[in-house]
Coordinates of C-alpha atoms and ligand atoms in Angstrom, one line a residue:
X16 CA -95.1 114.9 -13.4
X17 CA -92.8 117.9 -12.8
X18 CA -89.2 117.2 -13.2
X19 CA -86.6 118.6 -10.8
X20 CA -85.3 120.8 -13.6
X21 CA -88.7 122.6 -14.1
X22 CA -89.1 123.1 -10.3
X23 CA -85.7 124.5 -10.0
X24 CA -86.5 127.1 -12.7
X25 CA -89.4 128.3 -10.7
X26 CA -87.3 128.2 -7.5
X27 CA -84.5 130.2 -9.0
X28 CA -86.9 132.8 -10.4
X29 CA -88.3 133.3 -6.9
X30 CA -84.8 133.2 -5.3
X31 CA -83.6 135.9 -7.7
X32 CA -86.6 138.1 -6.7
X33 CA -85.9 137.4 -3.0
X34 CA -82.1 138.1 -3.4
X35 CA -81.3 134.8 -1.7
X36 CA -77.6 134.0 -1.4
X37 CA -76.1 131.1 -3.3
X38 CA -75.4 129.3 0.0
X39 CA -79.1 129.6 1.1
X40 CA -80.2 128.4 -2.3
X41 CA -78.0 125.3 -2.1
X42 CA -79.4 124.6 1.4
X43 CA -83.0 124.9 0.3
X44 CA -82.5 122.8 -2.8
X45 CA -80.9 119.9 -0.9
X46 CA -83.1 117.3 0.9
X47 CA -82.5 116.9 4.6
X48 CA -82.7 113.1 4.3
X49 CA -83.3 110.6 1.5
X50 CA -84.1 107.0 2.4
X51 CA -84.3 103.9 0.2
X52 CA -85.4 100.6 1.7
X53 CA -86.0 97.1 0.5
X54 CA -89.5 95.7 1.1
X55 CA -89.5 91.9 0.8
X56 CA -93.0 90.3 0.9
X57 CA -94.4 86.8 0.5
X58 CA -96.9 86.9 -2.4
X59 CA -100.2 85.0 -2.2
X60 CA -98.6 82.4 -4.3
X61 CA -95.9 81.8 -1.8
X62 CA -93.2 83.5 -3.9
X63 CA -90.9 86.1 -2.6
X64 CA -90.9 89.6 -4.2
X65 CA -88.7 92.6 -3.1
X66 CA -90.0 96.1 -3.8
X67 CA -88.1 99.3 -3.4
X68 CA -89.5 102.1 -1.2
X69 CA -88.4 105.7 -0.8
X70 CA -89.0 108.5 1.6
X71 CA -87.5 111.9 0.9
X72 CA -87.6 114.4 3.7
X73 CA -86.9 117.7 2.1
X74 CA -87.1 120.5 4.6
X75 CA -88.5 120.7 8.2
X76 CA -87.6 124.3 9.1
X77 CA -91.3 125.3 9.5
X78 CA -92.5 122.1 11.2
X79 CA -92.9 118.4 10.9
X80 CA -92.4 117.0 7.4
X81 CA -95.6 116.3 5.5
X82 CA -96.3 114.5 2.2
X83 CA -98.0 111.7 0.4
X84 CA -97.1 108.1 -0.2
X85 CA -97.4 107.0 -3.8
X86 CA -97.7 103.5 -5.2
X87 CA -96.8 103.6 -8.9
X88 CA -94.5 101.5 -11.2
X89 CA -92.6 104.6 -12.3
X90 CA -91.8 105.8 -8.8
X91 CA -88.0 106.6 -8.4
X92 CA -85.8 108.7 -6.2
X93 CA -85.8 111.6 -8.7
X94 CA -89.6 111.9 -8.9
X95 CA -90.0 111.5 -5.1
X96 CA -87.3 114.2 -4.6
X97 CA -89.1 116.7 -6.8
X98 CA -92.5 116.0 -5.2
X99 CA -91.0 116.4 -1.7
X100 CA -89.7 119.9 -2.4
X101 CA -93.0 120.8 -4.0
X102 CA -94.6 119.9 -0.7
X103 CA -92.2 122.2 1.2
X104 CA -93.3 125.2 -0.9
X105 CA -96.9 124.2 -0.9
X106 CA -97.2 124.0 2.9
X107 CA -95.4 127.3 3.2
X108 CA -97.7 129.1 0.7
X109 CA -100.8 128.2 2.7
X110 CA -98.8 128.9 5.9
X111 CA -99.5 125.7 7.7
X112 CA -96.8 124.6 10.2
X113 CA -95.3 121.8 8.2
X114 CA -92.3 121.1 6.0
X115 CA -92.3 118.9 2.9
X116 CA -91.7 115.2 2.2
X117 CA -92.8 112.5 -0.2
X118 CA -92.6 108.8 -0.3
X119 CA -93.3 106.0 -2.7
X120 CA -93.0 102.4 -3.6
X121 CA -92.3 101.3 -7.1
X122 CA -95.2 98.9 -7.8
X123 CA -98.4 98.6 -9.8
X124 CA -101.3 98.4 -7.3
X125 CA -103.6 96.7 -9.8
X126 CA -101.2 93.8 -10.0
X127 CA -101.2 93.1 -6.3
X128 CA -104.1 91.7 -4.1
X129 CA -105.4 93.7 -1.2
X130 CA -103.6 91.3 1.2
X131 CA -100.3 91.8 -0.7
X132 CA -100.7 95.6 -0.7
X133 CA -101.3 95.4 3.1
X134 CA -98.1 93.4 3.5
X135 CA -96.1 95.9 1.4
X136 CA -97.5 98.8 3.5
X137 CA -96.8 97.2 6.8
X138 CA -93.3 96.1 5.8
X139 CA -92.6 99.6 4.6
X140 CA -93.6 100.9 8.0
X141 CA -91.4 98.3 9.7
X142 CA -88.5 99.7 7.6
X143 CA -89.0 103.4 8.3
X144 CA -91.0 103.6 11.6
X145 CA -88.1 105.4 13.4
X146 CA -88.1 108.1 10.7
X147 CA -91.7 109.2 10.8
X148 CA -94.3 110.1 13.4
X149 CA -96.7 112.8 14.6
X150 CA -93.8 115.3 15.4
X151 CA -91.4 114.3 12.7
X152 CA -92.9 113.3 9.3
X153 CA -96.6 112.5 8.6
X154 CA -97.5 110.6 5.4
X155 CA -100.8 110.8 3.6
X156 CA -102.5 109.1 0.5
X157 CA -101.3 110.0 -3.0
X158 CA -101.5 108.3 -6.4
X159 CA -102.2 104.5 -5.9
X160 CA -102.8 104.7 -2.2
X161 CA -106.0 105.1 -0.2
X162 CA -107.6 105.7 3.2
X163 CA -107.5 102.0 4.1
X164 CA -103.7 101.9 3.6
X165 CA -103.4 104.9 5.9
X166 CA -105.2 102.9 8.5
X167 CA -102.7 100.0 8.1
X168 CA -99.9 102.6 8.5
X169 CA -101.4 103.9 11.7
X170 CA -101.9 100.4 13.1
X171 CA -98.4 99.2 12.2
X172 CA -96.8 102.3 13.6
X173 CA -98.8 101.8 16.8
X174 CA -97.2 98.4 17.3
X175 CA -93.8 100.2 17.8
X176 CA -94.8 103.5 19.3
X177 CA -98.3 103.1 20.9
X178 CA -101.6 104.7 19.9
X179 CA -100.7 107.6 17.5
X180 CA -103.4 108.5 15.1
X181 CA -101.6 111.7 14.2
X182 CA -98.7 109.7 12.6
X183 CA -100.5 109.7 9.3
X184 CA -103.5 111.5 7.7
X185 CA -106.1 110.7 5.1
X186 CA -107.4 107.9 7.3
X187 CA -111.0 106.5 6.9
X188 CA -113.6 108.8 8.5
X189 CA -114.6 106.0 10.9
X190 CA -111.0 105.3 11.8
X191 CA -109.6 108.6 13.1
X192 CA -110.1 110.4 9.8
X193 CA -112.2 113.5 9.3
X194 CA -115.2 114.5 7.2
X195 CA -114.3 117.0 4.6
X196 CA -110.8 115.7 3.9
X197 CA -111.8 113.9 0.7
X198 CA -113.5 116.9 -0.9
X199 CA -110.9 119.4 0.3
X200 CA -108.6 119.5 -2.7
X201 CA -111.5 120.1 -5.2
X202 CA -113.2 122.5 -2.8
X203 CA -109.9 124.4 -2.5
X204 CA -109.7 124.6 -6.3
X205 CA -113.2 126.1 -6.3
X206 CA -112.4 128.6 -3.6
X207 CA -109.3 130.0 -5.4
X208 CA -111.2 130.1 -8.7
X209 CA -113.9 132.3 -7.1
X210 CA -111.3 134.5 -5.5
X211 CA -109.5 134.9 -8.8
X212 CA -112.8 135.9 -10.6
X213 CA -113.6 138.5 -8.0
X214 CA -110.0 139.9 -8.1
X215 CA -110.3 140.2 -11.9
X216 CA -113.6 142.0 -11.5
X217 CA -115.5 139.2 -13.3
X218 CA -119.0 138.1 -12.5
X219 CA -119.2 134.6 -11.0
X220 CA -122.6 133.5 -12.2
X221 CA -122.5 132.2 -15.7
X222 CA -118.6 131.9 -15.8
X223 CA -117.8 129.1 -18.2
X224 CA -115.6 126.4 -16.7
X225 CA -114.0 123.4 -18.4
X226 CA -112.5 120.6 -16.2
X227 CA -110.2 117.9 -17.3
X228 CA -110.4 114.9 -15.0
X229 CA -113.6 113.7 -13.3
X230 CA -112.0 112.0 -10.3
X231 CA -111.7 113.1 -6.7
X232 CA -110.5 116.6 -7.5
X233 CA -112.4 117.3 -10.7
X234 CA -115.8 116.2 -9.3
X235 CA -115.6 118.2 -6.1
X236 CA -114.3 121.3 -8.0
X237 CA -117.2 120.9 -10.5
X238 CA -119.8 120.6 -7.7
X239 CA -118.4 123.6 -5.8
X240 CA -118.3 125.8 -8.9
X241 CA -121.8 124.7 -10.1
X242 CA -123.2 125.5 -6.6
X243 CA -121.7 129.0 -7.0
X244 CA -123.7 129.3 -10.3
X245 CA -120.7 128.9 -12.6
X246 CA -121.6 127.2 -15.9
X247 CA -119.6 123.9 -16.2
X248 CA -119.5 123.7 -20.0
X249 CA -117.0 120.8 -20.3
X250 CA -115.7 117.8 -18.3
X251 CA -113.6 114.8 -19.2
X252 CA -112.0 111.7 -17.9
X253 CA -109.4 109.3 -19.4
X254 CA -112.0 108.1 -21.9
X255 CA -112.9 111.5 -23.3
X256 CA -115.3 114.3 -22.5
X257 CA -118.6 116.2 -22.9
X258 CA -119.3 119.7 -23.9
X259 CA -122.5 121.7 -23.6
X260 CA -122.5 125.5 -24.2
X261 CA -125.6 126.0 -21.9
X262 CA -123.8 124.2 -19.1
X263 CA -123.8 120.6 -18.0
X264 CA -125.9 119.3 -15.1
X265 CA -123.0 118.3 -12.7
X266 CA -125.3 116.3 -10.3
X267 CA -126.6 114.3 -13.3
X268 CA -123.0 113.6 -14.4
X269 CA -122.0 112.5 -10.9
X270 CA -125.0 110.2 -10.8
X271 CA -124.2 108.8 -14.2
X272 CA -120.5 108.2 -13.4
X273 CA -121.4 106.6 -10.0
X274 CA -123.5 104.0 -11.8
X275 CA -120.9 103.5 -14.6
X276 CA -117.8 102.5 -12.7
X277 CA -116.8 106.2 -12.2
X278 CA -116.6 106.8 -16.0
X279 CA -118.4 109.3 -18.2
X280 CA -118.3 107.0 -21.3
X281 CA -121.8 106.7 -22.9
X282 CA -123.2 109.7 -21.1
X283 CA -125.5 111.7 -23.4
X284 CA -125.6 114.9 -21.4
X285 CA -123.6 116.9 -24.0
X286 CA -121.6 116.6 -27.2
X287 CA -118.8 114.1 -27.1
X288 CA -115.3 115.8 -27.3
X289 CA -111.7 114.5 -26.9
X290 CA -109.4 115.6 -24.1
X291 CA -107.4 117.7 -26.6
X292 CA -110.7 119.5 -27.6
X293 CA -111.5 120.1 -24.0
X294 CA -108.2 121.9 -23.4
X295 CA -108.9 124.2 -26.4
X296 CA -112.7 124.6 -25.8
X297 CA -114.4 128.0 -25.6
X298 CA -114.5 128.7 -21.9
X299 CA -113.4 131.3 -19.3
X300 CA -111.7 129.1 -16.8
X301 CA -109.7 125.9 -17.7
X302 CA -109.1 123.5 -14.8
X303 CA -106.7 120.6 -15.6
X304 CA -107.5 118.2 -12.8
X305 CA -106.1 114.9 -14.2
X306 CA -102.4 114.5 -15.1
X307 CA -99.2 116.5 -15.2
X308 CA -97.7 117.9 -18.4
X309 CA -101.0 118.2 -20.4
X310 CA -100.5 121.8 -21.4
X311 CA -97.4 122.1 -23.6
X312 CA -95.7 124.5 -26.0
X313 CA -97.6 122.6 -28.8
X314 CA -101.1 123.1 -27.5
X315 CA -100.8 126.3 -25.4
X316 CA -101.4 128.6 -28.4
X317 CA -104.8 126.9 -29.0
X318 CA -106.1 127.5 -25.4
X319 CA -109.0 129.9 -25.4
X320 CA -109.6 130.2 -21.6
X321 CA -108.6 133.5 -20.0
X322 CA -107.7 131.8 -16.7
X323 CA -106.1 128.4 -15.9
X324 CA -106.3 126.9 -12.4
X325 CA -103.8 124.1 -11.9
X326 CA -105.7 121.5 -9.9
X327 CA -103.4 118.6 -10.9
X328 CA -99.7 118.8 -10.0
X329 CA -97.7 120.4 -12.8
X330 CA -100.3 120.3 -15.6
X331 CA -98.6 123.3 -17.3
X332 CA -95.1 122.7 -18.7
X333 CA -92.7 125.7 -18.2
X334 CA -92.7 126.5 -22.0
X335 CA -96.5 126.6 -22.0
X336 CA -96.4 128.8 -18.9
X337 CA -94.3 131.3 -20.8
X338 CA -96.8 131.3 -23.7
X339 CA -99.7 131.9 -21.3
X340 CA -97.8 134.7 -19.6
X341 CA -97.2 136.3 -23.0
X342 CA -100.9 135.9 -24.0
X343 CA -102.1 137.4 -20.7
X344 CA -103.7 134.2 -19.6
X345 CA -103.7 134.1 -15.8
X346 CA -102.5 130.8 -14.3
X347 CA -103.1 129.9 -10.6
X348 CA -100.2 127.6 -9.8
X349 CA -100.6 124.1 -8.3
X350 CA -98.8 125.0 -5.0
X351 CA -101.7 127.3 -4.2
X352 CA -104.6 125.8 -6.2
X353 CA -104.4 122.2 -5.0
X354 CA -103.2 123.0 -1.4
X355 CA -106.7 122.3 0.0
X356 CA -105.8 118.6 0.5
X357 CA -102.7 119.1 2.7
X358 CA -104.5 121.9 4.6
X359 CA -107.4 119.5 5.5
X360 CA -104.7 116.9 6.4
X361 CA -103.4 119.4 8.9
X362 CA -106.9 119.7 10.4
X363 CA -107.0 115.9 10.7
X364 CA -103.6 116.0 12.5
X365 CA -104.8 118.8 14.8
X366 CA -107.9 116.9 15.8
X367 CA -106.1 113.6 16.3
X368 CA -103.7 115.4 18.6
X369 CA -106.6 116.9 20.6
X370 CA -108.7 113.7 20.5
X371 CA -111.5 116.0 19.4
X372 CA -113.7 116.3 16.3
X373 CA -114.7 119.6 14.7
X374 CA -117.4 118.4 12.3
X375 CA -117.8 119.2 8.6
X376 CA -118.9 122.8 8.9
X377 CA -115.9 123.9 10.9
X378 CA -113.5 122.0 8.5
X379 CA -115.1 123.8 5.5
X380 CA -115.0 127.2 7.3
X381 CA -111.3 126.9 8.2
X382 CA -110.4 125.7 4.7
X383 CA -112.2 128.7 3.2
X384 CA -110.3 131.0 5.5
X385 CA -106.8 129.5 5.0
X386 CA -107.0 129.2 1.2
X387 CA -108.7 132.6 0.9
X388 CA -105.9 134.3 2.9
X389 CA -103.2 132.4 0.9
X390 CA -104.8 133.5 -2.4
X391 CA -104.9 137.1 -1.2
X392 CA -101.2 137.1 -0.1
X393 CA -100.1 135.6 -3.4
X394 CA -102.3 138.1 -5.3
X395 CA -100.9 141.1 -3.4
X396 CA -97.3 140.0 -3.9
X397 CA -98.0 139.4 -7.6
X398 CA -99.4 142.9 -7.9
X399 CA -96.8 144.8 -5.9
X400 CA -93.8 143.0 -7.5
X401 CA -95.4 142.8 -11.0
X402 CA -94.8 139.1 -11.3
X403 CA -97.0 136.2 -12.3
X404 CA -99.1 134.4 -9.7
X405 CA -96.7 131.4 -10.0
X406 CA -93.6 133.5 -9.2
X407 CA -95.5 135.2 -6.4
X408 CA -96.5 131.9 -4.9
X409 CA -93.0 130.6 -5.1
X410 CA -91.6 133.8 -3.6
X411 CA -94.1 133.5 -0.7
X412 CA -93.3 129.8 -0.1
X413 CA -89.5 130.0 -0.6
X414 CA -89.3 133.2 1.4
X415 CA -91.1 131.7 4.4
X416 CA -88.9 128.6 4.3
X417 CA -85.7 130.7 4.0
X418 CA -86.7 132.9 6.9
X419 CA -87.6 129.9 9.1
X420 CA -84.2 128.3 8.2
X421 CA -82.3 131.4 9.1
X422 CA -84.3 131.9 12.4
X423 CA -83.8 128.3 13.4
X424 CA -80.1 128.8 12.9
X425 CA -77.9 126.6 10.7
X426 CA -74.7 126.4 12.8
Ligands
NAD585 P1 -108.3 110.5 -9.5 O1 -107.6 109.3 -9.8 O2 -109.5 110.5 -8.5 O3 -109.0 111.1 -10.8 C1 -108.2 111.3 -12.0 C2 -109.1 111.6 -13.1 O4 -108.3 111.9 -14.3 C3 -110.0 110.5 -13.5 O5 -111.3 111.0 -13.9 C4 -109.3 109.9 -14.7 O6 -110.2 109.2 -15.6 C5 -108.8 111.2 -15.4 N1 -107.7 110.9 -16.3 C6 -106.7 110.0 -16.2 N2 -105.9 110.0 -17.3 C7 -106.5 110.9 -18.1 C8 -106.1 111.4 -19.4 N3 -105.1 110.9 -20.0 N4 -106.8 112.5 -19.9 C9 -107.9 113.0 -19.2 N5 -108.2 112.5 -18.0 C10 -107.5 111.5 -17.4 O7 -107.2 111.6 -9.0 P2 -107.4 112.9 -8.2 O8 -107.2 112.6 -6.8 O9 -108.6 113.6 -8.6 O10 -106.1 113.7 -8.6 C11 -106.1 114.5 -9.8 C12 -104.8 115.3 -9.9 O11 -104.8 116.2 -8.8 C13 -103.5 114.5 -9.8 O12 -102.6 115.1 -10.7 C14 -103.1 114.6 -8.4 O13 -101.7 114.4 -8.3 C15 -103.5 116.0 -8.1 N6 -103.8 116.2 -6.6 C16 -104.7 115.5 -6.0 C17 -104.9 115.7 -4.6 C18 -105.9 115.0 -3.8 O14 -106.1 115.3 -2.7 N7 -106.6 114.0 -4.4 C19 -104.1 116.7 -4.0 C20 -103.2 117.5 -4.7 C21 -103.0 117.2 -6.0

């Protein structure tokens, strides 16, 4: 997880390049609103438990606030604050008309029953229903939350404000959600990877890809890249990974994992490797798609990939980023690489507002276009200003938010 300090480093670097005034920097670094609420619920046992919920609404100068809702025991205001600002820059990089927000409740989902999680979710909506909605702030799933919970949010919000499917995204496809939302982050990772390869003048077929994390993002990225004839030489999950120089059969791995509780353990499709070995394996593109902070000053020198695509949020620590920069390893930053999810959330919101359904093909087409354009803009800025793709992406995002803030007027 990226700390506020690391994010501020990237923000300041972009702000220096953009010549932003100290007063504009302070405005952009401060959240518009931070809310903390108590969420008391009756447990199945009859006992009372009070959870703490947060919503940080960072910046809405470019449109309604947008960001996930996380259920995790380590959720606190500091983490939610950092993730909210990350959303502001991410929505601006892909140029969708949203600001940035994030929410969370400090709890361990595995320790609560489904009914208890439903009570927490509905009570949280009771506490903040006046602060979010289709035109103000639109939550979505994040770590520990899922599509069913988004359905509960929509339903509970509707009790106060009437039928409003656009008040939340990431809903089940058969309950005002859209096809293509679930695959969108992984697909987006695949799209920007192919764009990068062509910009670097490298051939796509046969490109060796290693992916850490075989969950939602990792599996969809693997499938997309294998379909494009890349060679997926390594994959892993929390239990370890597999390596095969000639390329792994991604569909076979998916079938195996599906029949094995989502896990790769015991699969004989390649040589067994550890997660540390995966990060240092012989490949062209390394895609960390599991956790934050996995590439550090300690293991960065061992990385052999020529390109890193940040599918997870903040997998590269700032010290590792500097090492990769020095070694000429190209890093596509998270605020561009994993923006496919929020982009598809925008499509869901647009369709909910129109009471109309596009269908999967159009969702994919629009995603390809938006991420392709965003990649091109970041690439151009990086080339013309001679800065890394990360600095260029932050410059694009921060610059757009600063301009919208100035245009909107601050007096
Ligand atoms: P997920 O829970 O579906 O999958 C996570 C995968 O990582 C699993 O295969 C798990 O086994 C693996 N993993 C867990 N701990 C690991 C470890 N210590 N070492 C190696 N692998 C480990 O999650 P996801 O939705 O695929 O998200 C992955 C990352 O992408 C997260 O950082 C998330 O914040 C980020 N992200 C996700 C989305 C989205 O739309 N799902 C959008 C933006 C960013």
